[in-house]
Amino acid sequence: MSRKNVIAANWKMNMTPSETASFLDSFLKTFPEPTAVEIVLAPPFVSLPKAAELMAGQSAVGLSAQNMSHEASGAFTGEINAAMLKEVGCQYVILGHSERRSLYGENDVVINKKVHATLAAGLVPILCIGESLEERDGGQLEFVLSQQLEGSLAGIDAAQMPGIIIAYEPVWAIGTGRTATPDQAQETQCYVRSVLERLFGGEVAAAVRIQYGGSVKPGNAAELISQPDIDGFLVGGASLDPASFADIVKAGA
Ligand code: 13P
């Protein structure tokens, strides 16, 4: 089963609308046509309309939000729902990023509700999972990842799974400059796929794309993407510069 690599830029709390415009001015010239990889940009909420405006009429790059409420509407101050994201042109939503889990108390129960809401709205969830260094060093790696997958994917049908992207991001590799080695990432992502196989069957597990995230740079992207179970990247810091993100995309193609 061949899986199309998907390379996503998670800008986190960076890039105002005007900074988004100057990034896209440069980046879209590099990729005027669709490439062999799926490219996704995830600006902060307020920069989504500017990004959508500049991306209109091209199909090389897709648009993602970084979070979403599972609620449909109502008295939820500060939250953003699926309909709002769709109206501004999003096709994807990053869910359960480790920063959301550790800084904003999101757990697998709430992330699971968000996965369901995202799919119901026709958006593609990019579901993040990953272990801390203590968990890895303490022999908890497989337990933590299988708990996160079982919890956040509860009630999801096998038929829905190919429409979900999993992002494996070891917490100790995020923003630290300490990348998982290609072997470490491959071994772990092979394990993630084995959990998907247990939950949804082999055919589905073979179809689901699993990204790696954590200090991906132009210099390490080619070796990471050559691993059989790495189907793309979720890139933080190195995605803020159009040339550096373009180099990562080219490595993934
Ligand atoms: P860095 O690429 O900055 O390590 O961030 C990874 C990440 O968290 C992407 O979601």
PDB file of C-alpha atoms and ligand atoms in Angstrom:
ATOM      1  CA  MET A   1       0.000   0.000   0.000  1.00  0.00           C
ATOM      2  CA  SER A   2       1.546   3.289  -0.986  1.00  0.00           C
ATOM      3  CA  ARG A   3       0.982   6.242   1.265  1.00  0.00           C
ATOM      4  CA  LYS A   4       1.404   9.825   0.098  1.00  0.00           C
ATOM      5  CA  ASN A   5       3.799  11.705   2.364  1.00  0.00           C
ATOM      6  CA  VAL A   6       2.207  14.645   4.154  1.00  0.00           C
ATOM      7  CA  ILE A   7       4.452  17.453   5.352  1.00  0.00           C
ATOM      8  CA  ALA A   8       2.837  19.983   7.666  1.00  0.00           C
ATOM      9  CA  ALA A   9       4.051  23.253   9.147  1.00  0.00           C
ATOM     10  CA  ASN A  10       2.830  23.872  12.684  1.00  0.00           C
ATOM     11  CA  TRP A  11       3.547  27.540  13.252  1.00  0.00           C
ATOM     12  CA  LYS A  12       2.330  27.420  16.876  1.00  0.00           C
ATOM     13  CA  MET A  13       1.963  30.984  18.298  1.00  0.00           C
ATOM     14  CA  ASN A  14       4.032  32.581  15.529  1.00  0.00           C
ATOM     15  CA  MET A  15       3.246  34.461  12.309  1.00  0.00           C
ATOM     16  CA  THR A  16       0.863  37.421  12.260  1.00  0.00           C
ATOM     17  CA  PRO A  17      -1.349  37.862   9.178  1.00  0.00           C
ATOM     18  CA  SER A  18       1.266  40.100   7.537  1.00  0.00           C
ATOM     19  CA  GLU A  19       4.085  37.657   8.331  1.00  0.00           C
ATOM     20  CA  THR A  20       1.901  34.882   6.920  1.00  0.00           C
ATOM     21  CA  ALA A  21       1.517  36.909   3.725  1.00  0.00           C
ATOM     22  CA  SER A  22       5.248  37.369   3.272  1.00  0.00           C
ATOM     23  CA  PHE A  23       5.898  33.662   3.956  1.00  0.00           C
ATOM     24  CA  LEU A  24       3.319  32.646   1.331  1.00  0.00           C
ATOM     25  CA  ASP A  25       4.571  35.178  -1.169  1.00  0.00           C
ATOM     26  CA  SER A  26       7.864  33.311  -1.207  1.00  0.00           C
ATOM     27  CA  PHE A  27       6.687  29.754  -0.499  1.00  0.00           C
ATOM     28  CA  LEU A  28       3.936  29.533  -3.139  1.00  0.00           C
ATOM     29  CA  LYS A  29       6.454  30.532  -5.815  1.00  0.00           C
ATOM     30  CA  THR A  30       8.503  27.466  -4.883  1.00  0.00           C
ATOM     31  CA  PHE A  31       5.492  25.157  -5.193  1.00  0.00           C
ATOM     32  CA  PRO A  32       3.189  26.607  -7.857  1.00  0.00           C
ATOM     33  CA  GLU A  33       1.897  23.128  -8.795  1.00  0.00           C
ATOM     34  CA  PRO A  34       0.892  20.132  -6.645  1.00  0.00           C
ATOM     35  CA  THR A  35       3.921  18.001  -5.781  1.00  0.00           C
ATOM     36  CA  ALA A  36       4.400  14.334  -4.937  1.00  0.00           C
ATOM     37  CA  VAL A  37       3.789  15.220  -1.299  1.00  0.00           C
ATOM     38  CA  GLU A  38       0.801  16.764   0.445  1.00  0.00           C
ATOM     39  CA  ILE A  39       1.863  20.113   1.917  1.00  0.00           C
ATOM     40  CA  VAL A  40      -0.094  21.625   4.813  1.00  0.00           C
ATOM     41  CA  LEU A  41       0.293  24.941   6.640  1.00  0.00           C
ATOM     42  CA  ALA A  42      -1.131  25.478  10.122  1.00  0.00           C
ATOM     43  CA  PRO A  43      -1.051  29.207  10.959  1.00  0.00           C
ATOM     44  CA  PRO A  44      -2.588  30.585  14.153  1.00  0.00           C
ATOM     45  CA  PHE A  45      -6.361  31.223  13.961  1.00  0.00           C
ATOM     46  CA  VAL A  46      -6.133  34.942  13.162  1.00  0.00           C
ATOM     47  CA  SER A  47      -3.806  34.313  10.217  1.00  0.00           C
ATOM     48  CA  LEU A  48      -6.033  31.662   8.602  1.00  0.00           C
ATOM     49  CA  PRO A  49      -8.169  34.092   6.538  1.00  0.00           C
ATOM     50  CA  LYS A  50      -5.082  35.815   5.097  1.00  0.00           C
ATOM     51  CA  ALA A  51      -3.520  32.447   4.298  1.00  0.00           C
ATOM     52  CA  ALA A  52      -6.742  31.209   2.654  1.00  0.00           C
ATOM     53  CA  GLU A  53      -6.985  34.369   0.575  1.00  0.00           C
ATOM     54  CA  LEU A  54      -3.433  33.996  -0.721  1.00  0.00           C
ATOM     55  CA  MET A  55      -3.787  30.239  -1.262  1.00  0.00           C
ATOM     56  CA  ALA A  56      -7.043  30.547  -3.245  1.00  0.00           C
ATOM     57  CA  GLY A  57      -6.830  29.091  -6.720  1.00  0.00           C
ATOM     58  CA  GLN A  58      -3.896  26.789  -5.975  1.00  0.00           C
ATOM     59  CA  SER A  59      -4.015  23.188  -4.847  1.00  0.00           C
ATOM     60  CA  ALA A  60      -0.383  22.563  -3.901  1.00  0.00           C
ATOM     61  CA  VAL A  61      -0.784  23.575  -0.271  1.00  0.00           C
ATOM     62  CA  GLY A  62      -3.615  22.798   2.181  1.00  0.00           C
ATOM     63  CA  LEU A  63      -4.700  24.790   5.209  1.00  0.00           C
ATOM     64  CA  SER A  64      -4.930  23.569   8.791  1.00  0.00           C
ATOM     65  CA  ALA A  65      -5.923  24.954  12.175  1.00  0.00           C
ATOM     66  CA  GLN A  66      -3.867  24.095  15.262  1.00  0.00           C
ATOM     67  CA  ASN A  67      -6.794  23.235  17.517  1.00  0.00           C
ATOM     68  CA  MET A  68     -10.597  23.169  17.540  1.00  0.00           C
ATOM     69  CA  SER A  69     -13.440  22.940  20.025  1.00  0.00           C
ATOM     70  CA  HIS A  70     -15.541  19.795  19.908  1.00  0.00           C
ATOM     71  CA  GLU A  71     -18.618  21.878  20.715  1.00  0.00           C
ATOM     72  CA  ALA A  72     -20.873  22.969  17.864  1.00  0.00           C
ATOM     73  CA  SER A  73     -21.512  26.528  19.131  1.00  0.00           C
ATOM     74  CA  GLY A  74     -22.568  28.461  22.196  1.00  0.00           C
ATOM     75  CA  ALA A  75     -21.144  29.914  25.401  1.00  0.00           C
ATOM     76  CA  PHE A  76     -17.517  28.749  25.127  1.00  0.00           C
ATOM     77  CA  THR A  77     -15.455  31.918  25.431  1.00  0.00           C
ATOM     78  CA  GLY A  78     -12.256  31.858  23.443  1.00  0.00           C
ATOM     79  CA  GLU A  79     -13.090  28.713  21.497  1.00  0.00           C
ATOM     80  CA  ILE A  80     -13.363  28.106  17.734  1.00  0.00           C
ATOM     81  CA  ASN A  81     -15.671  25.517  16.135  1.00  0.00           C
ATOM     82  CA  ALA A  82     -15.508  23.368  13.010  1.00  0.00           C
ATOM     83  CA  ALA A  83     -17.963  25.492  11.028  1.00  0.00           C
ATOM     84  CA  MET A  84     -15.780  28.559  11.575  1.00  0.00           C
ATOM     85  CA  LEU A  85     -12.695  26.718  10.399  1.00  0.00           C
ATOM     86  CA  LYS A  86     -14.469  25.401   7.329  1.00  0.00           C
ATOM     87  CA  GLU A  87     -15.802  28.814   6.416  1.00  0.00           C
ATOM     88  CA  VAL A  88     -12.306  30.321   6.444  1.00  0.00           C
ATOM     89  CA  GLY A  89     -11.026  27.515   4.219  1.00  0.00           C
ATOM     90  CA  CYS A  90      -9.413  24.935   6.526  1.00  0.00           C
ATOM     91  CA  GLN A  91      -9.212  21.314   5.450  1.00  0.00           C
ATOM     92  CA  TYR A  92      -7.180  19.940   8.382  1.00  0.00           C
ATOM     93  CA  VAL A  93      -6.979  20.422  12.160  1.00  0.00           C
ATOM     94  CA  ILE A  94      -4.055  19.522  14.423  1.00  0.00           C
ATOM     95  CA  LEU A  95      -5.448  17.863  17.565  1.00  0.00           C
ATOM     96  CA  GLY A  96      -3.889  16.843  20.861  1.00  0.00           C
ATOM     97  CA  HIS A  97      -0.499  18.455  20.324  1.00  0.00           C
ATOM     98  CA  SER A  98       1.731  17.820  23.335  1.00  0.00           C
ATOM     99  CA  GLU A  99       1.679  21.547  24.131  1.00  0.00           C
ATOM    100  CA  ARG A 100      -2.126  21.390  24.312  1.00  0.00           C
ATOM    101  CA  ARG A 101      -1.870  18.304  26.497  1.00  0.00           C
ATOM    102  CA  SER A 102       0.798  19.607  28.880  1.00  0.00           C
ATOM    103  CA  LEU A 103       0.059  23.358  29.027  1.00  0.00           C
ATOM    104  CA  TYR A 104      -3.742  23.370  28.607  1.00  0.00           C
ATOM    105  CA  GLY A 105      -4.735  20.130  30.274  1.00  0.00           C
ATOM    106  CA  GLU A 106      -6.152  18.352  27.226  1.00  0.00           C
ATOM    107  CA  ASN A 107      -6.543  14.623  27.787  1.00  0.00           C
ATOM    108  CA  ASP A 108      -7.499  11.732  25.552  1.00  0.00           C
ATOM    109  CA  VAL A 109     -11.188  12.044  26.473  1.00  0.00           C
ATOM    110  CA  VAL A 110     -11.459  15.595  25.172  1.00  0.00           C
ATOM    111  CA  ILE A 111      -9.143  14.896  22.235  1.00  0.00           C
ATOM    112  CA  ASN A 112     -11.398  11.977  21.286  1.00  0.00           C
ATOM    113  CA  LYS A 113     -14.409  14.330  21.206  1.00  0.00           C
ATOM    114  CA  LYS A 114     -12.429  16.665  18.967  1.00  0.00           C
ATOM    115  CA  VAL A 115     -11.498  13.818  16.591  1.00  0.00           C
ATOM    116  CA  HIS A 116     -15.183  12.916  16.234  1.00  0.00           C
ATOM    117  CA  ALA A 117     -16.216  16.553  15.715  1.00  0.00           C
ATOM    118  CA  THR A 118     -13.499  17.082  13.130  1.00  0.00           C
ATOM    119  CA  LEU A 119     -14.502  14.024  11.100  1.00  0.00           C
ATOM    120  CA  ALA A 120     -18.198  14.904  11.354  1.00  0.00           C
ATOM    121  CA  ALA A 121     -17.381  18.279   9.817  1.00  0.00           C
ATOM    122  CA  GLY A 122     -15.396  16.740   6.958  1.00  0.00           C
ATOM    123  CA  LEU A 123     -12.066  18.039   8.242  1.00  0.00           C
ATOM    124  CA  VAL A 124      -8.929  15.881   8.413  1.00  0.00           C
ATOM    125  CA  PRO A 125      -7.582  15.464  11.948  1.00  0.00           C
ATOM    126  CA  ILE A 126      -3.807  15.439  12.456  1.00  0.00           C
ATOM    127  CA  LEU A 127      -3.794  13.576  15.759  1.00  0.00           C
ATOM    128  CA  CYS A 128      -0.638  14.038  17.846  1.00  0.00           C
ATOM    129  CA  ILE A 129       0.713  11.455  20.235  1.00  0.00           C
ATOM    130  CA  GLY A 130       4.066  11.110  21.958  1.00  0.00           C
ATOM    131  CA  GLU A 131       5.868  10.191  25.146  1.00  0.00           C
ATOM    132  CA  SER A 132       7.956  12.246  27.572  1.00  0.00           C
ATOM    133  CA  LEU A 133      11.580  11.394  28.233  1.00  0.00           C
ATOM    134  CA  GLU A 134      10.704  10.041  31.688  1.00  0.00           C
ATOM    135  CA  GLU A 135       8.117   7.749  30.138  1.00  0.00           C
ATOM    136  CA  ARG A 136      10.559   6.486  27.498  1.00  0.00           C
ATOM    137  CA  ASP A 137      13.394   6.029  29.985  1.00  0.00           C
ATOM    138  CA  GLY A 138      11.020   4.354  32.422  1.00  0.00           C
ATOM    139  CA  GLY A 139      10.021   1.679  29.905  1.00  0.00           C
ATOM    140  CA  GLN A 140       6.528   3.167  29.446  1.00  0.00           C
ATOM    141  CA  LEU A 141       6.837   4.076  25.777  1.00  0.00           C
ATOM    142  CA  GLU A 142       4.530   1.421  24.359  1.00  0.00           C
ATOM    143  CA  PHE A 143       2.006   1.723  27.182  1.00  0.00           C
ATOM    144  CA  VAL A 144       1.759   5.516  26.784  1.00  0.00           C
ATOM    145  CA  LEU A 145       1.376   5.435  23.006  1.00  0.00           C
ATOM    146  CA  SER A 146      -1.195   2.655  23.017  1.00  0.00           C
ATOM    147  CA  GLN A 147      -3.205   4.438  25.732  1.00  0.00           C
ATOM    148  CA  GLN A 148      -3.148   7.678  23.737  1.00  0.00           C
ATOM    149  CA  LEU A 149      -4.247   5.896  20.560  1.00  0.00           C
ATOM    150  CA  GLU A 150      -6.986   3.853  22.225  1.00  0.00           C
ATOM    151  CA  GLY A 151      -8.291   6.869  24.140  1.00  0.00           C
ATOM    152  CA  SER A 152      -8.217   9.449  21.390  1.00  0.00           C
ATOM    153  CA  LEU A 153      -9.556   7.043  18.745  1.00  0.00           C
ATOM    154  CA  ALA A 154     -12.360   5.536  20.862  1.00  0.00           C
ATOM    155  CA  GLY A 155     -15.505   4.984  18.822  1.00  0.00           C
ATOM    156  CA  ILE A 156     -13.804   5.650  15.495  1.00  0.00           C
ATOM    157  CA  ASP A 157     -14.714   3.144  12.756  1.00  0.00           C
ATOM    158  CA  ALA A 158     -12.049   1.370  10.740  1.00  0.00           C
ATOM    159  CA  ALA A 159     -13.527   2.982   7.625  1.00  0.00           C
ATOM    160  CA  GLN A 160     -12.805   6.466   9.059  1.00  0.00           C
ATOM    161  CA  MET A 161      -9.172   5.747   9.910  1.00  0.00           C
ATOM    162  CA  PRO A 162      -7.569   6.355   6.510  1.00  0.00           C
ATOM    163  CA  GLY A 163      -8.953   9.908   6.784  1.00  0.00           C
ATOM    164  CA  ILE A 164      -6.964  10.528   9.970  1.00  0.00           C
ATOM    165  CA  ILE A 165      -3.274  11.481  10.034  1.00  0.00           C
ATOM    166  CA  ILE A 166      -1.280  10.440  13.097  1.00  0.00           C
ATOM    167  CA  ALA A 167       1.675  12.605  14.161  1.00  0.00           C
ATOM    168  CA  TYR A 168       4.170  10.852  16.396  1.00  0.00           C
ATOM    169  CA  GLU A 169       6.023  13.579  18.292  1.00  0.00           C
ATOM    170  CA  PRO A 170       8.277  12.485  21.142  1.00  0.00           C
ATOM    171  CA  VAL A 171       7.938  15.316  23.658  1.00  0.00           C
ATOM    172  CA  TRP A 172      11.688  15.301  24.335  1.00  0.00           C
ATOM    173  CA  ALA A 173      12.402  16.057  20.678  1.00  0.00           C
ATOM    174  CA  ILE A 174      10.057  19.051  20.349  1.00  0.00           C
ATOM    175  CA  GLY A 175      11.907  22.346  20.111  1.00  0.00           C
ATOM    176  CA  THR A 176      14.967  20.846  21.763  1.00  0.00           C
ATOM    177  CA  GLY A 177      17.159  20.255  18.726  1.00  0.00           C
ATOM    178  CA  ARG A 178      17.308  16.639  19.896  1.00  0.00           C
ATOM    179  CA  THR A 179      15.741  14.633  17.060  1.00  0.00           C
ATOM    180  CA  ALA A 180      14.837  10.991  17.468  1.00  0.00           C
ATOM    181  CA  THR A 181      17.332   9.012  15.415  1.00  0.00           C
ATOM    182  CA  PRO A 182      15.869   7.573  12.224  1.00  0.00           C
ATOM    183  CA  ASP A 183      16.059   4.124  13.855  1.00  0.00           C
ATOM    184  CA  GLN A 184      14.286   5.288  17.020  1.00  0.00           C
ATOM    185  CA  ALA A 185      11.561   7.022  15.019  1.00  0.00           C
ATOM    186  CA  GLN A 186      11.113   4.026  12.701  1.00  0.00           C
ATOM    187  CA  GLU A 187      10.972   1.533  15.548  1.00  0.00           C
ATOM    188  CA  THR A 188       8.400   3.619  17.410  1.00  0.00           C
ATOM    189  CA  GLN A 189       6.265   4.351  14.370  1.00  0.00           C
ATOM    190  CA  CYS A 190       6.295   0.675  13.448  1.00  0.00           C
ATOM    191  CA  TYR A 191       4.940   0.074  16.953  1.00  0.00           C
ATOM    192  CA  VAL A 192       2.262   2.767  16.431  1.00  0.00           C
ATOM    193  CA  ARG A 193       1.209   1.012  13.232  1.00  0.00           C
ATOM    194  CA  SER A 194       1.028  -2.301  15.096  1.00  0.00           C
ATOM    195  CA  VAL A 195      -1.387  -0.722  17.590  1.00  0.00           C
ATOM    196  CA  LEU A 196      -3.508   0.555  14.684  1.00  0.00           C
ATOM    197  CA  GLU A 197      -3.459  -2.968  13.269  1.00  0.00           C
ATOM    198  CA  ARG A 198      -4.668  -4.401  16.579  1.00  0.00           C
ATOM    199  CA  LEU A 199      -7.439  -1.788  16.773  1.00  0.00           C
ATOM    200  CA  PHE A 200      -8.523  -1.549  13.131  1.00  0.00           C
ATOM    201  CA  GLY A 201      -6.944  -4.414  11.164  1.00  0.00           C
ATOM    202  CA  GLY A 202      -3.930  -4.717   8.907  1.00  0.00           C
ATOM    203  CA  GLU A 203      -5.363  -3.173   5.776  1.00  0.00           C
ATOM    204  CA  VAL A 204      -6.398  -0.011   7.612  1.00  0.00           C
ATOM    205  CA  ALA A 205      -3.102   0.194   9.523  1.00  0.00           C
ATOM    206  CA  ALA A 206      -1.229   0.000   6.231  1.00  0.00           C
ATOM    207  CA  ALA A 207      -3.252   2.911   4.830  1.00  0.00           C
ATOM    208  CA  VAL A 208      -2.880   5.375   7.725  1.00  0.00           C
ATOM    209  CA  ARG A 209      -0.197   8.026   7.368  1.00  0.00           C
ATOM    210  CA  ILE A 210       2.054   8.502  10.375  1.00  0.00           C
ATOM    211  CA  GLN A 211       4.107  11.682  10.537  1.00  0.00           C
ATOM    212  CA  TYR A 212       7.192  12.212  12.636  1.00  0.00           C
ATOM    213  CA  GLY A 213       7.623  15.514  14.500  1.00  0.00           C
ATOM    214  CA  GLY A 214      10.353  16.878  16.749  1.00  0.00           C
ATOM    215  CA  SER A 215      13.305  18.994  15.590  1.00  0.00           C
ATOM    216  CA  VAL A 216      12.882  18.095  11.921  1.00  0.00           C
ATOM    217  CA  LYS A 217      15.314  20.223   9.894  1.00  0.00           C
ATOM    218  CA  PRO A 218      16.441  20.346   6.243  1.00  0.00           C
ATOM    219  CA  GLY A 219      19.559  18.445   7.325  1.00  0.00           C
ATOM    220  CA  ASN A 220      17.815  15.425   8.891  1.00  0.00           C
ATOM    221  CA  ALA A 221      14.606  15.221   6.839  1.00  0.00           C
ATOM    222  CA  ALA A 222      15.899  12.982   4.033  1.00  0.00           C
ATOM    223  CA  GLU A 223      17.184  10.275   6.335  1.00  0.00           C
ATOM    224  CA  LEU A 224      14.043  10.315   8.471  1.00  0.00           C
ATOM    225  CA  ILE A 225      11.689  10.128   5.482  1.00  0.00           C
ATOM    226  CA  SER A 226      13.573   7.138   4.077  1.00  0.00           C
ATOM    227  CA  GLN A 227      12.232   5.020   6.962  1.00  0.00           C
ATOM    228  CA  PRO A 228       9.338   2.785   5.880  1.00  0.00           C
ATOM    229  CA  ASP A 229       6.886   3.864   8.608  1.00  0.00           C
ATOM    230  CA  ILE A 230       7.566   7.612   8.396  1.00  0.00           C
ATOM    231  CA  ASP A 231       4.992   9.133   6.040  1.00  0.00           C
ATOM    232  CA  GLY A 232       5.754  12.812   6.478  1.00  0.00           C
ATOM    233  CA  PHE A 233       6.540  15.401   9.100  1.00  0.00           C
ATOM    234  CA  LEU A 234       4.928  17.850  11.477  1.00  0.00           C
ATOM    235  CA  VAL A 235       7.468  20.660  11.588  1.00  0.00           C
ATOM    236  CA  GLY A 236       7.646  23.441  14.178  1.00  0.00           C
ATOM    237  CA  GLY A 237      10.619  25.825  14.274  1.00  0.00           C
ATOM    238  CA  ALA A 238      12.067  24.959  10.875  1.00  0.00           C
ATOM    239  CA  SER A 239       8.729  25.675   9.164  1.00  0.00           C
ATOM    240  CA  LEU A 240       8.784  29.375  10.017  1.00  0.00           C
ATOM    241  CA  ASP A 241      11.258  30.146   7.260  1.00  0.00           C
ATOM    242  CA  PRO A 242       9.931  29.517   3.720  1.00  0.00           C
ATOM    243  CA  ALA A 243      13.279  28.326   2.339  1.00  0.00           C
ATOM    244  CA  SER A 244      13.896  25.923   5.192  1.00  0.00           C
ATOM    245  CA  PHE A 245      10.353  24.505   5.041  1.00  0.00           C
ATOM    246  CA  ALA A 246      10.648  24.190   1.249  1.00  0.00           C
ATOM    247  CA  ASP A 247      13.864  22.181   1.687  1.00  0.00           C
ATOM    248  CA  ILE A 248      12.081  19.827   4.095  1.00  0.00           C
ATOM    249  CA  VAL A 249       9.211  19.412   1.620  1.00  0.00           C
ATOM    250  CA  LYS A 250      11.685  18.637  -1.165  1.00  0.00           C
ATOM    251  CA  ALA A 251      13.380  16.046   1.039  1.00  0.00           C
ATOM    252  CA  GLY A 252       9.976  14.428   1.586  1.00  0.00           C
ATOM    253  CA  ALA A 253       9.120  14.225  -2.098  1.00  0.00           C
TER     254      ALA A 253
HETATM  255  P1  13P B   1       9.946  21.557  16.428  1.00  0.00           P
HETATM  256  O1  13P B   1      10.055  21.164  14.978  1.00  0.00           O
HETATM  257  O2  13P B   1      10.181  23.013  16.675  1.00  0.00           O
HETATM  258  O3  13P B   1      10.751  20.646  17.303  1.00  0.00           O
HETATM  259  O4  13P B   1       8.410  21.324  16.844  1.00  0.00           O
HETATM  260  C1  13P B   1       7.826  20.107  16.548  1.00  0.00           C
HETATM  261  C2  13P B   1       6.370  20.223  16.792  1.00  0.00           C
HETATM  262  O5  13P B   1       5.921  20.304  17.917  1.00  0.00           O
HETATM  263  C3  13P B   1       5.482  20.283  15.612  1.00  0.00           C
HETATM  264  O6  13P B   1       4.158  20.134  15.995  1.00  0.00           O
END
